PDB file of C-alpha atoms in Angstrom:
ATOM      1  CA  UNK A   1      -5.310 -32.554  48.734  1.00 36.00           C
ATOM      2  CA  UNK A   2      -4.484 -29.551  46.357  1.00 37.00           C
ATOM      3  CA  UNK A   3      -6.881 -30.972  44.055  1.00 36.00           C
ATOM      4  CA  UNK A   4      -9.255 -30.794  45.988  1.00 37.00           C
ATOM      5  CA  UNK A   5      -8.741 -27.258  47.270  1.00 34.00           C
ATOM      6  CA  UNK A   6      -9.520 -26.008  43.124  1.00 37.00           C
ATOM      7  CA  UNK A   7     -12.175 -28.139  42.766  1.00 38.00           C
ATOM      8  CA  UNK A   8     -14.125 -26.334  45.348  1.00 40.00           C
ATOM      9  CA  UNK A   9     -12.761 -22.965  43.485  1.00 35.00           C
ATOM     10  CA  UNK A  10     -14.906 -21.513  40.904  1.00 37.00           C
ATOM     11  CA  UNK A  11     -14.639 -22.093  37.734  1.00 38.00           C
ATOM     12  CA  UNK A  12     -13.410 -19.176  36.922  1.00 37.00           C
ATOM     13  CA  UNK A  13     -10.757 -18.881  39.057  1.00 37.00           C
ATOM     14  CA  UNK A  14      -9.715 -22.586  38.812  1.00 36.00           C
ATOM     15  CA  UNK A  15      -9.199 -22.780  35.101  1.00 38.00           C
ATOM     16  CA  UNK A  16      -7.932 -18.762  34.942  1.00 42.00           C
ATOM     17  CA  UNK A  17      -7.498 -18.222  31.118  1.00 43.00           C
ATOM     18  CA  UNK A  18      -3.538 -18.552  30.638  1.00 42.00           C
ATOM     19  CA  UNK A  19      -1.617 -15.799  28.832  1.00 43.00           C
ATOM     20  CA  UNK A  20      -0.516 -17.198  26.180  1.00 46.00           C
ATOM     21  CA  UNK A  21      -4.268 -17.818  25.394  1.00 47.00           C
ATOM     22  CA  UNK A  22      -5.820 -14.415  26.256  1.00 49.00           C
ATOM     23  CA  UNK A  23      -2.293 -13.587  23.800  1.00 56.00           C
ATOM     24  CA  UNK A  24      -4.111 -14.938  20.764  1.00 81.00           C
ATOM     25  CA  UNK A  25      -6.959 -12.263  21.117  1.00 91.00           C
ATOM     26  CA  UNK A  26      -7.506 -10.622  17.846  1.00 95.00           C
ATOM     27  CA  UNK A  27      -9.644  -6.982  17.521  1.00 95.00           C
ATOM     28  CA  UNK A  28     -11.493  -7.592  14.876  1.00 97.00           C
ATOM     29  CA  UNK A  29     -12.926  -5.181  12.005  1.00 97.00           C
ATOM     30  CA  UNK A  30     -14.738  -5.741   8.429  1.00 98.00           C
ATOM     31  CA  UNK A  31     -14.370  -2.241   6.300  1.00 98.00           C
ATOM     32  CA  UNK A  32     -13.224  -1.695   2.647  1.00 98.00           C
ATOM     33  CA  UNK A  33      -9.985  -0.941   2.383  1.00 98.00           C
ATOM     34  CA  UNK A  34      -8.450   1.675  -0.262  1.00 98.00           C
ATOM     35  CA  UNK A  35      -6.192   1.233  -2.925  1.00 97.00           C
ATOM     36  CA  UNK A  36      -3.048   3.389  -3.216  1.00 96.00           C
ATOM     37  CA  UNK A  37      -4.863   6.241  -5.369  1.00 97.00           C
ATOM     38  CA  UNK A  38      -7.301   6.634  -3.276  1.00 97.00           C
ATOM     39  CA  UNK A  39      -5.348   6.001   0.019  1.00 97.00           C
ATOM     40  CA  UNK A  40      -3.664   9.850  -1.177  1.00 97.00           C
ATOM     41  CA  UNK A  41      -6.275  11.381  -2.292  1.00 97.00           C
ATOM     42  CA  UNK A  42      -7.938  10.706   1.660  1.00 97.00           C
ATOM     43  CA  UNK A  43      -4.966  11.743   2.971  1.00 96.00           C
ATOM     44  CA  UNK A  44      -4.433  14.880   0.827  1.00 95.00           C
ATOM     45  CA  UNK A  45      -7.762  15.711   1.159  1.00 95.00           C
ATOM     46  CA  UNK A  46      -7.229  15.549   5.517  1.00 92.00           C
ATOM     47  CA  UNK A  47      -4.344  17.736   5.540  1.00 92.00           C
ATOM     48  CA  UNK A  48      -6.008  21.210   5.667  1.00 89.00           C
ATOM     49  CA  UNK A  49      -6.522  19.496   9.385  1.00 88.00           C
ATOM     50  CA  UNK A  50      -3.964  18.713  10.177  1.00 82.00           C
ATOM     51  CA  UNK A  51      -3.457  20.758  13.021  1.00 84.00           C
ATOM     52  CA  UNK A  52      -6.968  20.455  14.098  1.00 86.00           C
ATOM     53  CA  UNK A  53      -6.173  16.960  16.155  1.00 91.00           C
ATOM     54  CA  UNK A  54      -4.719  13.711  15.597  1.00 92.00           C
ATOM     55  CA  UNK A  55      -3.997  12.618  12.024  1.00 93.00           C
ATOM     56  CA  UNK A  56      -4.489   8.986  10.820  1.00 95.00           C
ATOM     57  CA  UNK A  57      -1.952   7.408   8.781  1.00 94.00           C
ATOM     58  CA  UNK A  58      -2.264   7.441   6.328  1.00 96.00           C
ATOM     59  CA  UNK A  59      -1.322   2.750   5.675  1.00 96.00           C
ATOM     60  CA  UNK A  60      -4.667   3.044   8.621  1.00 97.00           C
ATOM     61  CA  UNK A  61      -6.716   4.799   6.205  1.00 98.00           C
ATOM     62  CA  UNK A  62     -10.155   3.152   5.830  1.00 98.00           C
ATOM     63  CA  UNK A  63     -14.161   2.295   5.472  1.00 98.00           C
ATOM     64  CA  UNK A  64     -15.420   0.032   8.361  1.00 97.00           C
ATOM     65  CA  UNK A  65     -18.656  -1.665   7.119  1.00 97.00           C
ATOM     66  CA  UNK A  66     -18.152  -2.803  11.133  1.00 97.00           C
ATOM     67  CA  UNK A  67     -16.306  -2.912  14.170  1.00 95.00           C
ATOM     68  CA  UNK A  68     -16.350  -7.110  15.700  1.00 96.00           C
ATOM     69  CA  UNK A  69     -14.295  -6.014  18.744  1.00 94.00           C
ATOM     70  CA  UNK A  70     -11.517  -8.997  21.137  1.00 95.00           C
ATOM     71  CA  UNK A  71     -12.121 -12.166  19.109  1.00 95.00           C
ATOM     72  CA  UNK A  72     -10.188 -15.038  18.597  1.00 94.00           C
ATOM     73  CA  UNK A  73      -7.705 -17.357  15.847  1.00 95.00           C
ATOM     74  CA  UNK A  74      -9.878 -19.760  15.496  1.00 95.00           C
ATOM     75  CA  UNK A  75     -13.383 -16.885  14.216  1.00 96.00           C
ATOM     76  CA  UNK A  76     -11.565 -15.768  12.391  1.00 97.00           C
ATOM     77  CA  UNK A  77     -12.972 -19.226   9.328  1.00 97.00           C
ATOM     78  CA  UNK A  78     -16.124 -17.825   9.616  1.00 97.00           C
ATOM     79  CA  UNK A  79     -16.196 -14.112  10.150  1.00 98.00           C
ATOM     80  CA  UNK A  80     -14.851 -15.059   6.324  1.00 98.00           C
ATOM     81  CA  UNK A  81     -17.307 -17.243   5.566  1.00 98.00           C
ATOM     82  CA  UNK A  82     -19.987 -14.437   6.990  1.00 98.00           C
ATOM     83  CA  UNK A  83     -18.191 -12.122   4.278  1.00 98.00           C
ATOM     84  CA  UNK A  84     -18.190 -13.768   1.976  1.00 97.00           C
ATOM     85  CA  UNK A  85     -22.079 -14.836   1.724  1.00 97.00           C
ATOM     86  CA  UNK A  86     -23.069 -10.623   2.299  1.00 97.00           C
ATOM     87  CA  UNK A  87     -21.977 -11.438  -1.552  1.00 96.00           C
ATOM     88  CA  UNK A  88     -20.071  -7.619  -1.704  1.00 95.00           C
ATOM     89  CA  UNK A  89     -20.036  -5.762  -5.151  1.00 95.00           C
ATOM     90  CA  UNK A  90     -17.652  -3.626  -5.684  1.00 96.00           C
ATOM     91  CA  UNK A  91     -19.587  -0.149  -6.174  1.00 96.00           C
ATOM     92  CA  UNK A  92     -18.036   3.591  -6.684  1.00 97.00           C
ATOM     93  CA  UNK A  93     -17.337   5.695  -3.799  1.00 97.00           C
ATOM     94  CA  UNK A  94     -17.655   9.347  -3.875  1.00 97.00           C
ATOM     95  CA  UNK A  95     -16.566  10.914  -0.717  1.00 97.00           C
ATOM     96  CA  UNK A  96     -17.913  14.870  -0.596  1.00 96.00           C
ATOM     97  CA  UNK A  97     -18.387  15.669   2.870  1.00 93.00           C
ATOM     98  CA  UNK A  98     -16.696  16.553   6.230  1.00 96.00           C
ATOM     99  CA  UNK A  99     -18.177  16.056   9.478  1.00 95.00           C
ATOM    100  CA  UNK A 100     -17.468  15.804  13.032  1.00 95.00           C
ATOM    101  CA  UNK A 101     -18.088  13.408  15.418  1.00 95.00           C
ATOM    102  CA  UNK A 102     -18.014  14.664  18.993  1.00 94.00           C
ATOM    103  CA  UNK A 103     -18.069  11.733  21.031  1.00 92.00           C
ATOM    104  CA  UNK A 104     -15.086  11.181  20.766  1.00 91.00           C
ATOM    105  CA  UNK A 105     -13.379  14.172  18.755  1.00 95.00           C
ATOM    106  CA  UNK A 106     -13.301  12.154  14.965  1.00 96.00           C
ATOM    107  CA  UNK A 107     -12.850  14.372  11.784  1.00 96.00           C
ATOM    108  CA  UNK A 108     -14.270  12.758   9.543  1.00 97.00           C
ATOM    109  CA  UNK A 109     -15.476  12.736   4.744  1.00 97.00           C
ATOM    110  CA  UNK A 110     -17.724  10.848   4.087  1.00 97.00           C
ATOM    111  CA  UNK A 111     -20.851  10.561   1.404  1.00 96.00           C
ATOM    112  CA  UNK A 112     -23.942  13.239   0.944  1.00 92.00           C
ATOM    113  CA  UNK A 113     -26.092  10.656  -0.217  1.00 94.00           C
ATOM    114  CA  UNK A 114     -23.947   6.848   0.414  1.00 94.00           C
ATOM    115  CA  UNK A 115     -24.399   3.765  -2.516  1.00 95.00           C
ATOM    116  CA  UNK A 116     -26.658   1.936  -1.844  1.00 97.00           C
ATOM    117  CA  UNK A 117     -24.644  -0.533  -2.999  1.00 96.00           C
ATOM    118  CA  UNK A 118     -22.315  -0.172   0.668  1.00 97.00           C
ATOM    119  CA  UNK A 119     -25.574   0.295   2.920  1.00 97.00           C
ATOM    120  CA  UNK A 120     -26.823  -3.120   1.958  1.00 97.00           C
ATOM    121  CA  UNK A 121     -23.625  -4.962   1.954  1.00 97.00           C
ATOM    122  CA  UNK A 122     -23.414  -3.639   5.065  1.00 97.00           C
ATOM    123  CA  UNK A 123     -27.010  -4.497   6.962  1.00 97.00           C
ATOM    124  CA  UNK A 124     -26.301  -7.828   4.936  1.00 97.00           C
ATOM    125  CA  UNK A 125     -23.383  -8.673   7.334  1.00 97.00           C
ATOM    126  CA  UNK A 126     -24.635  -7.545   9.644  1.00 97.00           C
ATOM    127  CA  UNK A 127     -27.686  -9.750   9.901  1.00 97.00           C
ATOM    128  CA  UNK A 128     -25.024 -12.709   8.439  1.00 97.00           C
ATOM    129  CA  UNK A 129     -22.615 -11.866  11.332  1.00 97.00           C
ATOM    130  CA  UNK A 130     -25.683 -11.635  14.162  1.00 97.00           C
ATOM    131  CA  UNK A 131     -26.535 -15.007  12.707  1.00 97.00           C
ATOM    132  CA  UNK A 132     -23.337 -16.773  13.657  1.00 97.00           C
ATOM    133  CA  UNK A 133     -23.630 -15.668  16.587  1.00 95.00           C
ATOM    134  CA  UNK A 134     -21.297 -12.231  16.739  1.00 95.00           C
ATOM    135  CA  UNK A 135     -21.856  -9.563  18.638  1.00 89.00           C
ATOM    136  CA  UNK A 136     -22.720  -6.338  16.245  1.00 89.00           C
ATOM    137  CA  UNK A 137     -23.102  -2.366  16.336  1.00 87.00           C
ATOM    138  CA  UNK A 138     -26.150  -1.146  17.676  1.00 87.00           C
ATOM    139  CA  UNK A 139     -26.558   1.814  15.577  1.00 87.00           C
ATOM    140  CA  UNK A 140     -26.975   3.313  13.168  1.00 92.00           C
ATOM    141  CA  UNK A 141     -24.317   2.856  10.059  1.00 95.00           C
ATOM    142  CA  UNK A 142     -23.009   6.321   9.074  1.00 94.00           C
ATOM    143  CA  UNK A 143     -19.887   5.458   5.991  1.00 96.00           C
ATOM    144  CA  UNK A 144     -16.946   7.108   6.343  1.00 97.00           C
ATOM    145  CA  UNK A 145     -13.441   7.680   6.565  1.00 98.00           C
ATOM    146  CA  UNK A 146     -12.242   8.780   9.681  1.00 97.00           C
ATOM    147  CA  UNK A 147      -9.112  11.305   8.891  1.00 96.00           C
ATOM    148  CA  UNK A 148      -8.459  12.731  12.206  1.00 94.00           C
ATOM    149  CA  UNK A 149      -8.867  11.887  16.267  1.00 93.00           C
ATOM    150  CA  UNK A 150      -9.071  14.150  19.001  1.00 93.00           C
ATOM    151  CA  UNK A 151      -9.590  17.284  17.307  1.00 92.00           C
ATOM    152  CA  UNK A 152     -11.201  20.577  18.305  1.00 92.00           C
ATOM    153  CA  UNK A 153     -14.116  20.884  16.755  1.00 91.00           C
ATOM    154  CA  UNK A 154     -13.477  22.009  13.138  1.00 88.00           C
ATOM    155  CA  UNK A 155     -15.399  25.586  11.653  1.00 88.00           C
ATOM    156  CA  UNK A 156     -16.747  22.539   8.189  1.00 90.00           C
ATOM    157  CA  UNK A 157     -19.395  25.685   6.952  1.00 86.00           C
ATOM    158  CA  UNK A 158     -16.568  27.050   5.286  1.00 84.00           C
ATOM    159  CA  UNK A 159     -14.329  24.646   3.202  1.00 87.00           C
ATOM    160  CA  UNK A 160     -13.487  23.792   0.587  1.00 89.00           C
ATOM    161  CA  UNK A 161     -15.554  21.330  -1.486  1.00 91.00           C
ATOM    162  CA  UNK A 162     -13.536  18.382  -1.395  1.00 94.00           C
ATOM    163  CA  UNK A 163     -13.868  14.758  -3.527  1.00 95.00           C
ATOM    164  CA  UNK A 164     -12.809  11.636  -3.585  1.00 97.00           C
ATOM    165  CA  UNK A 165     -13.382   9.496  -6.283  1.00 97.00           C
ATOM    166  CA  UNK A 166     -13.287   5.948  -4.611  1.00 97.00           C
ATOM    167  CA  UNK A 167     -14.126   2.541  -6.421  1.00 97.00           C
ATOM    168  CA  UNK A 168     -14.093  -0.253  -3.583  1.00 96.00           C
ATOM    169  CA  UNK A 169     -13.870  -3.457  -4.048  1.00 97.00           C
ATOM    170  CA  UNK A 170     -11.644  -4.267  -1.496  1.00 97.00           C
ATOM    171  CA  UNK A 171     -13.450  -5.484   1.701  1.00 98.00           C
ATOM    172  CA  UNK A 172     -11.592  -6.528   4.470  1.00 98.00           C
ATOM    173  CA  UNK A 173     -11.007  -8.535   7.765  1.00 98.00           C
ATOM    174  CA  UNK A 174      -8.705  -6.383  10.057  1.00 98.00           C
ATOM    175  CA  UNK A 175      -6.739  -6.624  13.158  1.00 97.00           C
ATOM    176  CA  UNK A 176      -5.787  -3.637  15.054  1.00 97.00           C
ATOM    177  CA  UNK A 177      -1.854  -4.336  16.332  1.00 96.00           C
ATOM    178  CA  UNK A 178      -1.474  -1.783  19.274  1.00 94.00           C
ATOM    179  CA  UNK A 179       2.230  -0.106  18.864  1.00 94.00           C
ATOM    180  CA  UNK A 180       4.189   2.090  20.676  1.00 93.00           C
ATOM    181  CA  UNK A 181       2.122   5.027  20.234  1.00 86.00           C
ATOM    182  CA  UNK A 182      -0.899   4.455  18.527  1.00 89.00           C
ATOM    183  CA  UNK A 183      -2.308   0.936  16.372  1.00 93.00           C
ATOM    184  CA  UNK A 184      -0.670  -1.114  13.303  1.00 96.00           C
ATOM    185  CA  UNK A 185      -3.754  -2.053  11.197  1.00 97.00           C
ATOM    186  CA  UNK A 186      -3.251  -5.042   9.205  1.00 97.00           C
ATOM    187  CA  UNK A 187      -4.740  -6.752   6.819  1.00 97.00           C
ATOM    188  CA  UNK A 188      -5.669 -10.600   7.996  1.00 97.00           C
ATOM    189  CA  UNK A 189      -8.012 -10.717   4.460  1.00 96.00           C
ATOM    190  CA  UNK A 190      -9.467  -9.295   1.874  1.00 96.00           C
ATOM    191  CA  UNK A 191     -12.753 -10.763  -0.678  1.00 96.00           C
ATOM    192  CA  UNK A 192     -12.904  -8.825  -3.838  1.00 96.00           C
ATOM    193  CA  UNK A 193     -16.362  -7.579  -5.157  1.00 92.00           C
TER     194      UNK A 193
END
Protein backbone atom coordinates (compact mmCIF):
# COMPACT_ATOMS: atom_id res chain seq x y z
CA UNK A 1 0.00 0.00 0.00
CA UNK A 2 2.83 2.41 0.82
CA UNK A 3 4.55 1.57 -2.46
CA UNK A 4 1.42 2.34 -4.49
CA UNK A 5 1.06 5.69 -2.76
CA UNK A 6 4.72 6.61 -3.32
CA UNK A 7 4.43 5.88 -7.02
CA UNK A 8 1.70 8.51 -7.40
CA UNK A 9 3.85 11.30 -5.95
CA UNK A 10 5.94 13.51 -8.23
CA UNK A 11 9.42 12.16 -8.89
CA UNK A 12 11.05 14.90 -6.80
CA UNK A 13 9.03 13.81 -3.77
CA UNK A 14 9.31 10.06 -4.46
CA UNK A 15 13.09 10.12 -4.84
CA UNK A 16 14.42 13.02 -2.80
CA UNK A 17 18.12 13.64 -2.96
CA UNK A 18 19.59 12.10 0.16
CA UNK A 19 21.39 14.29 2.64
CA UNK A 20 24.57 12.35 1.89
CA UNK A 21 24.24 13.09 -1.84
CA UNK A 22 23.61 16.80 -1.27
CA UNK A 23 26.54 16.94 1.16
CA UNK A 24 28.80 15.65 -1.60
CA UNK A 25 28.10 18.68 -3.80
CA UNK A 26 31.08 21.01 -4.11
CA UNK A 27 31.25 24.72 -5.00
CA UNK A 28 33.99 24.77 -7.61
CA UNK A 29 35.93 27.25 -9.68
CA UNK A 30 39.01 27.21 -11.90
CA UNK A 31 41.75 29.69 -11.10
CA UNK A 32 45.33 30.71 -11.63
CA UNK A 33 46.89 29.83 -8.27
CA UNK A 34 49.77 32.02 -7.02
CA UNK A 35 53.03 30.76 -5.59
CA UNK A 36 53.98 31.80 -2.05
CA UNK A 37 56.07 34.80 -3.13
CA UNK A 38 53.28 36.17 -5.32
CA UNK A 39 50.73 35.59 -2.58
CA UNK A 40 52.80 37.78 -0.21
CA UNK A 41 53.08 40.53 -2.84
CA UNK A 42 49.32 40.44 -3.50
CA UNK A 43 48.55 40.58 0.20
CA UNK A 44 50.90 43.54 0.71
CA UNK A 45 49.30 45.38 -2.23
CA UNK A 46 45.93 45.13 -0.51
CA UNK A 47 47.07 46.32 2.92
CA UNK A 48 46.61 49.99 1.97
CA UNK A 49 42.85 49.32 1.83
CA UNK A 50 42.58 47.26 5.02
CA UNK A 51 40.25 49.77 6.68
CA UNK A 52 37.93 49.92 3.63
CA UNK A 53 36.49 46.40 3.85
CA UNK A 54 37.06 42.75 4.65
CA UNK A 55 40.47 41.69 3.29
CA UNK A 56 40.72 38.35 1.52
CA UNK A 57 42.84 35.97 3.59
CA UNK A 58 46.25 35.49 1.93
CA UNK A 59 45.75 31.70 1.42
CA UNK A 60 42.57 32.52 -0.56
CA UNK A 61 44.13 34.96 -3.04
CA UNK A 62 43.83 33.78 -6.66
CA UNK A 63 42.76 34.87 -10.14
CA UNK A 64 39.46 33.22 -11.11
CA UNK A 65 39.19 31.96 -14.67
CA UNK A 66 35.64 30.65 -14.36
CA UNK A 67 33.15 29.92 -11.60
CA UNK A 68 31.43 26.53 -11.90
CA UNK A 69 29.10 26.59 -8.91
CA UNK A 70 27.70 23.47 -7.30
CA UNK A 71 29.13 20.31 -8.87
CA UNK A 72 29.27 16.66 -7.99
CA UNK A 73 32.58 14.99 -7.19
CA UNK A 74 31.97 12.74 -10.20
CA UNK A 75 32.39 15.82 -12.44
CA UNK A 76 35.98 16.44 -11.29
CA UNK A 77 37.72 14.09 -13.79
CA UNK A 78 35.78 15.65 -16.70
CA UNK A 79 36.65 19.15 -15.49
CA UNK A 80 40.33 18.27 -15.28
CA UNK A 81 40.21 16.82 -18.79
CA UNK A 82 38.71 20.08 -20.11
CA UNK A 83 41.38 22.08 -18.27
CA UNK A 84 44.16 19.98 -19.84
CA UNK A 85 42.65 20.04 -23.32
CA UNK A 86 42.48 23.85 -23.21
CA UNK A 87 46.32 23.76 -22.95
CA UNK A 88 47.27 26.24 -20.22
CA UNK A 89 50.52 28.07 -20.85
CA UNK A 90 52.69 29.63 -18.18
CA UNK A 91 52.71 33.39 -18.62
CA UNK A 92 54.00 36.53 -16.95
CA UNK A 93 51.26 38.62 -15.41
CA UNK A 94 51.82 42.23 -14.48
CA UNK A 95 49.15 43.45 -12.07
CA UNK A 96 49.40 47.21 -12.07
CA UNK A 97 46.10 48.85 -11.19
CA UNK A 98 43.34 48.70 -8.64
CA UNK A 99 39.68 48.56 -9.52
CA UNK A 100 36.31 48.42 -7.80
CA UNK A 101 33.16 46.47 -8.67
CA UNK A 102 30.21 48.33 -7.15
CA UNK A 103 28.12 45.17 -7.39
CA UNK A 104 29.46 43.12 -4.53
CA UNK A 105 31.62 46.01 -3.28
CA UNK A 106 34.79 44.26 -4.46
CA UNK A 107 38.24 45.86 -4.46
CA UNK A 108 40.57 44.15 -6.93
CA UNK A 109 44.00 44.26 -8.51
CA UNK A 110 44.26 43.74 -12.25
CA UNK A 111 46.29 44.50 -15.32
CA UNK A 112 45.98 47.47 -17.65
CA UNK A 113 47.11 45.16 -20.44
CA UNK A 114 45.95 41.55 -19.85
CA UNK A 115 48.29 38.90 -21.23
CA UNK A 116 46.96 37.33 -24.46
CA UNK A 117 48.01 33.81 -23.38
CA UNK A 118 45.79 34.06 -20.28
CA UNK A 119 42.85 35.47 -22.26
CA UNK A 120 43.17 32.70 -24.87
CA UNK A 121 43.33 29.96 -22.22
CA UNK A 122 40.23 31.33 -20.48
CA UNK A 123 38.38 31.46 -23.81
CA UNK A 124 39.40 27.87 -24.73
CA UNK A 125 38.45 26.76 -21.23
CA UNK A 126 34.97 28.33 -21.50
CA UNK A 127 34.37 26.75 -24.91
CA UNK A 128 35.53 23.33 -23.64
CA UNK A 129 33.32 23.58 -20.55
CA UNK A 130 30.25 24.46 -22.64
CA UNK A 131 30.95 21.59 -25.05
CA UNK A 132 31.28 19.21 -22.08
CA UNK A 133 27.89 20.35 -20.75
CA UNK A 134 29.07 22.55 -17.87
CA UNK A 135 27.45 25.94 -17.23
CA UNK A 136 29.69 28.93 -17.89
CA UNK A 137 29.48 32.55 -16.87
CA UNK A 138 27.87 34.85 -19.36
CA UNK A 139 30.02 37.92 -18.84
CA UNK A 140 33.21 39.38 -20.20
CA UNK A 141 36.31 37.97 -18.54
CA UNK A 142 38.20 40.66 -16.63
CA UNK A 143 41.29 39.09 -15.08
CA UNK A 144 41.73 40.31 -11.52
CA UNK A 145 42.58 39.23 -7.98
CA UNK A 146 39.98 40.14 -5.37
CA UNK A 147 41.77 41.82 -2.45
CA UNK A 148 38.80 42.84 -0.30
CA UNK A 149 35.03 42.42 -0.09
CA UNK A 150 32.26 44.58 1.35
CA UNK A 151 34.38 47.67 0.70
CA UNK A 152 33.39 51.24 0.81
CA UNK A 153 34.34 52.77 -2.54
CA UNK A 154 37.98 53.83 -2.16
CA UNK A 155 39.50 56.81 -3.94
CA UNK A 156 41.62 54.94 -6.45
CA UNK A 157 42.78 58.01 -8.39
CA UNK A 158 45.17 59.13 -5.64
CA UNK A 159 46.80 55.74 -5.04
CA UNK A 160 50.54 55.36 -5.54
CA UNK A 161 51.53 53.00 -8.35
CA UNK A 162 51.33 49.27 -7.74
CA UNK A 163 53.28 46.57 -9.52
CA UNK A 164 53.01 42.85 -8.84
CA UNK A 165 54.84 40.54 -11.25
CA UNK A 166 53.57 36.98 -11.28
CA UNK A 167 54.91 34.02 -13.21
CA UNK A 168 51.55 32.27 -13.56
CA UNK A 169 52.12 28.57 -14.06
CA UNK A 170 49.63 26.77 -11.80
CA UNK A 171 46.05 26.39 -13.02
CA UNK A 172 43.85 24.89 -10.32
CA UNK A 173 40.46 23.31 -9.83
CA UNK A 174 39.42 24.73 -6.47
CA UNK A 175 36.68 23.96 -3.98
CA UNK A 176 35.13 26.73 -1.89
CA UNK A 177 34.52 25.34 1.61
CA UNK A 178 32.33 27.24 4.08
CA UNK A 179 33.99 27.71 7.46
CA UNK A 180 33.00 29.83 10.45
CA UNK A 181 33.63 33.44 9.49
CA UNK A 182 33.90 32.91 5.73
CA UNK A 183 35.34 30.45 3.24
CA UNK A 184 38.51 28.49 2.71
CA UNK A 185 39.69 27.50 -0.76
CA UNK A 186 41.04 24.01 -1.26
CA UNK A 187 42.94 23.07 -4.42
CA UNK A 188 41.59 19.73 -5.59
CA UNK A 189 44.16 19.40 -8.34
CA UNK A 190 46.35 21.69 -10.37
CA UNK A 191 47.82 21.61 -13.84
CA UNK A 192 51.15 23.17 -14.67
CA UNK A 193 51.30 25.54 -17.59
